[in-house]
């Protein structure tokens, strides 16, 4: 069994180079590939800035992304305080070797394992002594996989950088780093139906994953997936200041669609940010802007 381990939030392009190497090596050796990940996020358990923690993926999204990359097995460990107390050696011996039968472990050059926070270089002789071959992946940009060669427009990529881009509404930048369009999934819940009165009915979304990061306030061109079909749409994230809103909502107007979807699942993939959320002087002014927004959505390739 050839494995790699980590939280892999976003399963972004940096993660993907590791996963691709894992899958490739497993195929070369005629072995199985395994990703060992964790849930919940360590910060949520250790209270390290937990109030500000927002995730790029739900657990199901992360598993789906990993499997789509060709990984044979994805195992999820329950991250608890007792689990966090394991040393790197204990983790390799008791979890990876004894529980999952791992014989080879791939680690990034800057990864650290265990409560003792050991690097790949310092962990290699320990791994060898318990029967695990540890392969340290080179830094992107130094031999082997050159990240800049594969993705020349991206000089640095991390889950933290992607979160910041999304918080700033830069969904196209985030998509470039992720390798796919950022999406929210949830169920359609009842709203105040005000949009319907001005010709712009909206689907209000309640997220399946409460810790999922919501892009910054504004209006976005999106792809809305509902009832097994995909439609162009526009999503407003914000307080709805024109109508006196006081809490953040996620409302999507689906173009050329008029069906009752309350209680049904909805997926919204962000394509481009159109504009800031604005406090309009009247509903007529709001309607006029929404008509312009809708035309922009239709023109979006």
XYZ file of C-alpha atoms in Angstrom:
301
model
C 0.000 0.000 0.000
C 1.404 3.380 -1.085
C -0.016 6.331 0.839
C 0.077 10.023 1.465
C -1.577 11.821 4.362
C -2.902 15.276 5.155
C -6.028 17.380 5.425
C -5.986 18.409 1.728
C -8.563 21.187 2.041
C -9.543 22.219 -1.479
C -7.611 19.391 -3.153
C -5.972 22.238 -5.093
C -3.339 22.087 -7.832
C -0.510 21.795 -5.311
C -2.225 18.836 -3.675
C -2.956 17.346 -7.082
C 0.697 17.081 -8.026
C 1.219 15.004 -4.864
C -1.836 12.848 -5.570
C -0.843 12.354 -9.208
C 2.612 11.199 -8.089
C 0.965 8.821 -5.599
C -1.324 7.276 -8.215
C 1.473 7.061 -10.775
C 3.855 5.328 -8.353
C 1.147 2.866 -7.280
C 0.507 1.962 -10.929
C 4.241 1.548 -11.589
C 4.570 -0.844 -8.673
C 1.292 -2.663 -9.151
C 0.146 -1.495 -5.720
C -2.861 0.293 -4.238
C -2.905 4.045 -3.653
C -4.284 5.382 -0.372
C -4.986 8.874 0.926
C -5.366 9.129 4.706
C -7.085 12.339 5.706
C -8.844 13.717 8.797
C -12.144 15.186 9.937
C -12.923 17.575 11.505
C -10.240 20.149 10.797
C -7.507 20.147 13.489
C -8.155 23.821 14.263
C -11.776 23.024 15.118
C -10.605 20.514 17.726
C -7.554 22.315 19.094
C -9.320 25.695 19.133
C -6.584 27.330 17.085
C -8.555 30.224 15.596
C -11.557 27.932 15.296
C -14.079 30.781 15.176
C -12.558 32.098 11.954
C -12.147 28.648 10.382
C -13.891 28.152 7.054
C -13.318 25.224 4.712
C -12.992 24.913 0.944
C -14.566 21.452 0.907
C -17.068 19.468 2.872
C -15.870 15.973 3.729
C -17.936 14.425 0.932
C -16.622 16.936 -1.606
C -13.042 16.208 -0.587
C -13.497 12.446 -0.902
C -15.148 12.868 -4.300
C -12.295 15.053 -5.576
C -9.650 12.596 -4.379
C -11.394 9.608 -5.945
C -11.780 11.496 -9.221
C -7.982 11.796 -9.322
C -7.710 8.007 -9.433
C -6.985 7.242 -5.777
C -7.939 3.648 -4.936
C -8.820 4.248 -1.273
C -9.639 7.274 0.864
C -9.633 6.708 4.615
C -10.906 9.361 7.019
C -9.588 9.443 10.576
C -11.510 11.074 13.409
C -9.345 13.975 14.537
C -9.542 14.158 18.330
C -7.282 15.520 21.045
C -5.985 12.041 21.770
C -5.251 11.528 18.072
C -3.447 14.883 17.983
C -1.202 13.668 20.825
C 0.258 10.825 18.728
C 3.919 11.251 17.829
C 4.969 10.896 14.218
C 6.447 7.464 14.961
C 3.236 6.303 16.642
C 1.175 7.556 13.710
C 3.349 5.752 11.172
C 3.522 2.499 13.160
C 0.071 2.232 14.760
C -2.095 3.869 12.095
C -0.383 3.733 8.722
C 1.511 0.435 9.044
C -0.601 -1.626 11.456
C -4.093 -0.413 10.519
C -3.742 0.241 6.801
C -0.746 -1.858 5.782
C 1.212 1.072 4.352
C 4.652 0.142 3.044
C 5.498 3.414 1.258
C 4.639 6.960 2.347
C 4.890 10.079 0.172
C 5.502 13.336 2.071
C 5.893 16.880 0.844
C 9.169 18.582 1.725
C 7.388 21.044 4.026
C 4.913 18.597 5.598
C 5.136 17.774 9.296
C 3.650 14.797 11.094
C 2.704 14.029 14.681
C 2.651 16.000 17.886
C 6.437 16.279 17.561
C 5.994 17.926 14.135
C 8.676 15.895 12.358
C 9.687 16.719 8.791
C 10.175 14.097 6.098
C 13.951 14.346 6.421
C 13.951 13.724 10.178
C 11.254 11.039 9.930
C 12.890 8.987 7.167
C 15.197 6.860 9.415
C 12.336 6.264 11.883
C 10.060 5.147 9.062
C 12.752 2.827 7.721
C 13.191 1.213 11.142
C 9.500 0.227 11.252
C 9.372 -0.986 7.661
C 8.004 2.028 5.791
C 9.791 3.534 2.814
C 9.437 7.299 3.056
C 9.695 9.278 -0.185
C 10.190 13.006 0.240
C 8.780 14.979 -2.665
C 10.967 17.823 -3.879
C 9.865 21.428 -3.509
C 7.832 22.605 -6.473
C 10.239 24.523 -8.657
C 13.254 22.312 -7.845
C 13.730 19.344 -10.161
C 11.092 16.697 -10.810
C 7.712 18.420 -10.863
C 8.305 22.094 -11.517
C 5.074 23.773 -10.478
C 5.919 26.946 -12.402
C 6.398 24.882 -15.572
C 3.069 23.112 -15.166
C 1.167 26.267 -14.088
C 3.271 29.292 -15.161
C 0.728 31.881 -13.993
C 0.783 30.634 -10.393
C 3.819 31.376 -8.241
C 2.402 30.295 -4.882
C -0.591 28.202 -3.995
C -2.082 27.090 -0.700
C -5.476 26.578 0.896
C -4.913 29.805 2.853
C -4.252 31.837 -0.301
C -7.343 30.364 -1.971
C -9.521 31.193 1.043
C -8.294 34.794 0.950
C -9.074 35.064 -2.774
C -12.612 33.807 -2.216
C -13.164 36.140 0.723
C -12.209 38.992 -1.615
C -14.627 37.733 -4.263
C -11.838 36.698 -6.638
C -13.554 33.482 -7.708
C -11.694 33.250 -11.027
C -8.327 33.419 -9.254
C -9.488 30.779 -6.788
C -10.635 28.511 -9.620
C -7.240 28.829 -11.300
C -5.513 27.645 -8.117
C -8.070 24.929 -7.373
C -8.171 23.532 -10.869
C -11.980 23.677 -10.851
C -14.772 26.163 -10.205
C -15.538 26.829 -6.552
C -19.027 25.669 -5.626
C -21.537 25.794 -2.798
C -23.991 22.990 -2.131
C -27.116 23.199 -0.072
C -30.867 22.899 0.100
C -33.335 25.504 -1.174
C -35.240 27.111 1.695
C -38.109 29.581 1.811
C -37.277 33.291 1.638
C -39.456 36.402 1.693
C -40.383 35.927 -2.010
C -39.757 39.617 -2.668
C -37.694 38.844 -5.750
C -40.661 37.195 -7.422
C -42.681 40.424 -7.137
C -40.136 42.301 -9.293
C -39.619 39.504 -11.811
C -36.507 37.965 -10.249
C -37.477 34.907 -8.189
C -34.541 33.538 -6.226
C -33.599 30.257 -4.620
C -32.325 30.821 -1.086
C -29.658 28.300 -0.114
C -28.935 26.759 3.262
C -25.491 25.152 3.127
C -25.061 21.459 3.877
C -21.692 22.193 5.501
C -21.955 25.098 7.998
C -18.174 25.669 7.936
C -18.002 25.943 4.153
C -16.410 29.216 3.078
C -18.828 31.594 1.367
C -17.279 34.019 -1.165
C -17.269 37.726 -0.324
C -20.388 39.830 -0.653
C -21.445 40.740 -4.157
C -23.208 39.531 -7.277
C -21.756 36.623 -9.260
C -22.320 34.842 -12.546
C -22.850 31.181 -11.654
C -23.767 27.797 -13.006
C -26.731 26.460 -11.062
C -27.356 22.716 -10.988
C -30.808 21.562 -9.914
C -33.137 18.702 -10.850
C -30.264 17.060 -12.722
C -29.756 19.971 -15.128
C -27.400 22.934 -15.331
C -28.521 26.514 -15.882
C -26.901 29.931 -16.039
C -27.701 32.041 -12.998
C -26.699 34.991 -10.872
C -26.092 34.734 -7.163
C -26.211 37.536 -4.637
C -24.292 37.052 -1.410
C -24.951 39.692 1.195
C -27.327 41.498 3.501
C -29.879 42.708 0.912
C -29.545 46.338 2.114
C -32.200 47.675 -0.275
C -34.909 45.646 1.497
C -33.537 46.027 5.022
C -31.832 42.675 5.374
C -29.767 42.050 8.503
C -28.159 38.654 7.937
C -26.088 37.235 5.094
C -28.044 35.233 2.533
C -27.112 33.265 -0.584
C -29.780 33.905 -3.237
C -29.640 32.616 -6.789
C -31.795 33.747 -9.691
C -31.792 30.895 -12.226
C -32.216 32.118 -15.791
C -35.016 30.655 -17.926
C -36.276 28.552 -15.031
C -39.588 28.660 -13.211
C -40.169 25.572 -11.087
C -40.874 25.074 -7.405
C -37.621 23.716 -5.952
C -38.106 24.389 -2.232
C -36.557 21.583 -0.224
C -34.463 20.338 -3.155
C -30.664 20.236 -3.440
C -28.896 23.030 -5.319
C -25.281 23.367 -6.404
C -23.924 26.771 -7.410
C -20.537 27.039 -9.161
C -19.007 30.518 -9.297
C -17.803 31.731 -12.699
C -17.192 35.463 -12.315
C -17.900 38.347 -9.955
C -20.107 41.023 -11.501
C -20.221 43.773 -8.899
C -20.425 44.803 -5.265
C -23.649 44.571 -3.322
C -25.325 47.995 -3.498
C -27.988 49.793 -1.458
C -30.420 51.041 -4.117
C -32.829 53.928 -3.425
C -35.875 51.927 -4.558
C -37.066 48.541 -5.736
C -37.373 49.974 -9.257
C -33.712 50.946 -9.221
C -32.822 47.475 -7.947
C -34.909 45.869 -10.695
C -33.171 47.975 -13.335
C -29.749 46.837 -12.149
C -30.842 43.203 -11.952
C -31.957 43.380 -15.586
C -28.468 44.584 -16.533
C -26.905 41.836 -14.396
C -29.036 39.217 -16.125
C -27.854 40.347 -19.542
C -24.250 40.143 -18.365
C -24.918 36.578 -17.200
C -26.293 35.625 -20.609
C -23.225 37.037 -22.336
C -20.779 35.223 -20.056
C -18.999 32.453 -21.939
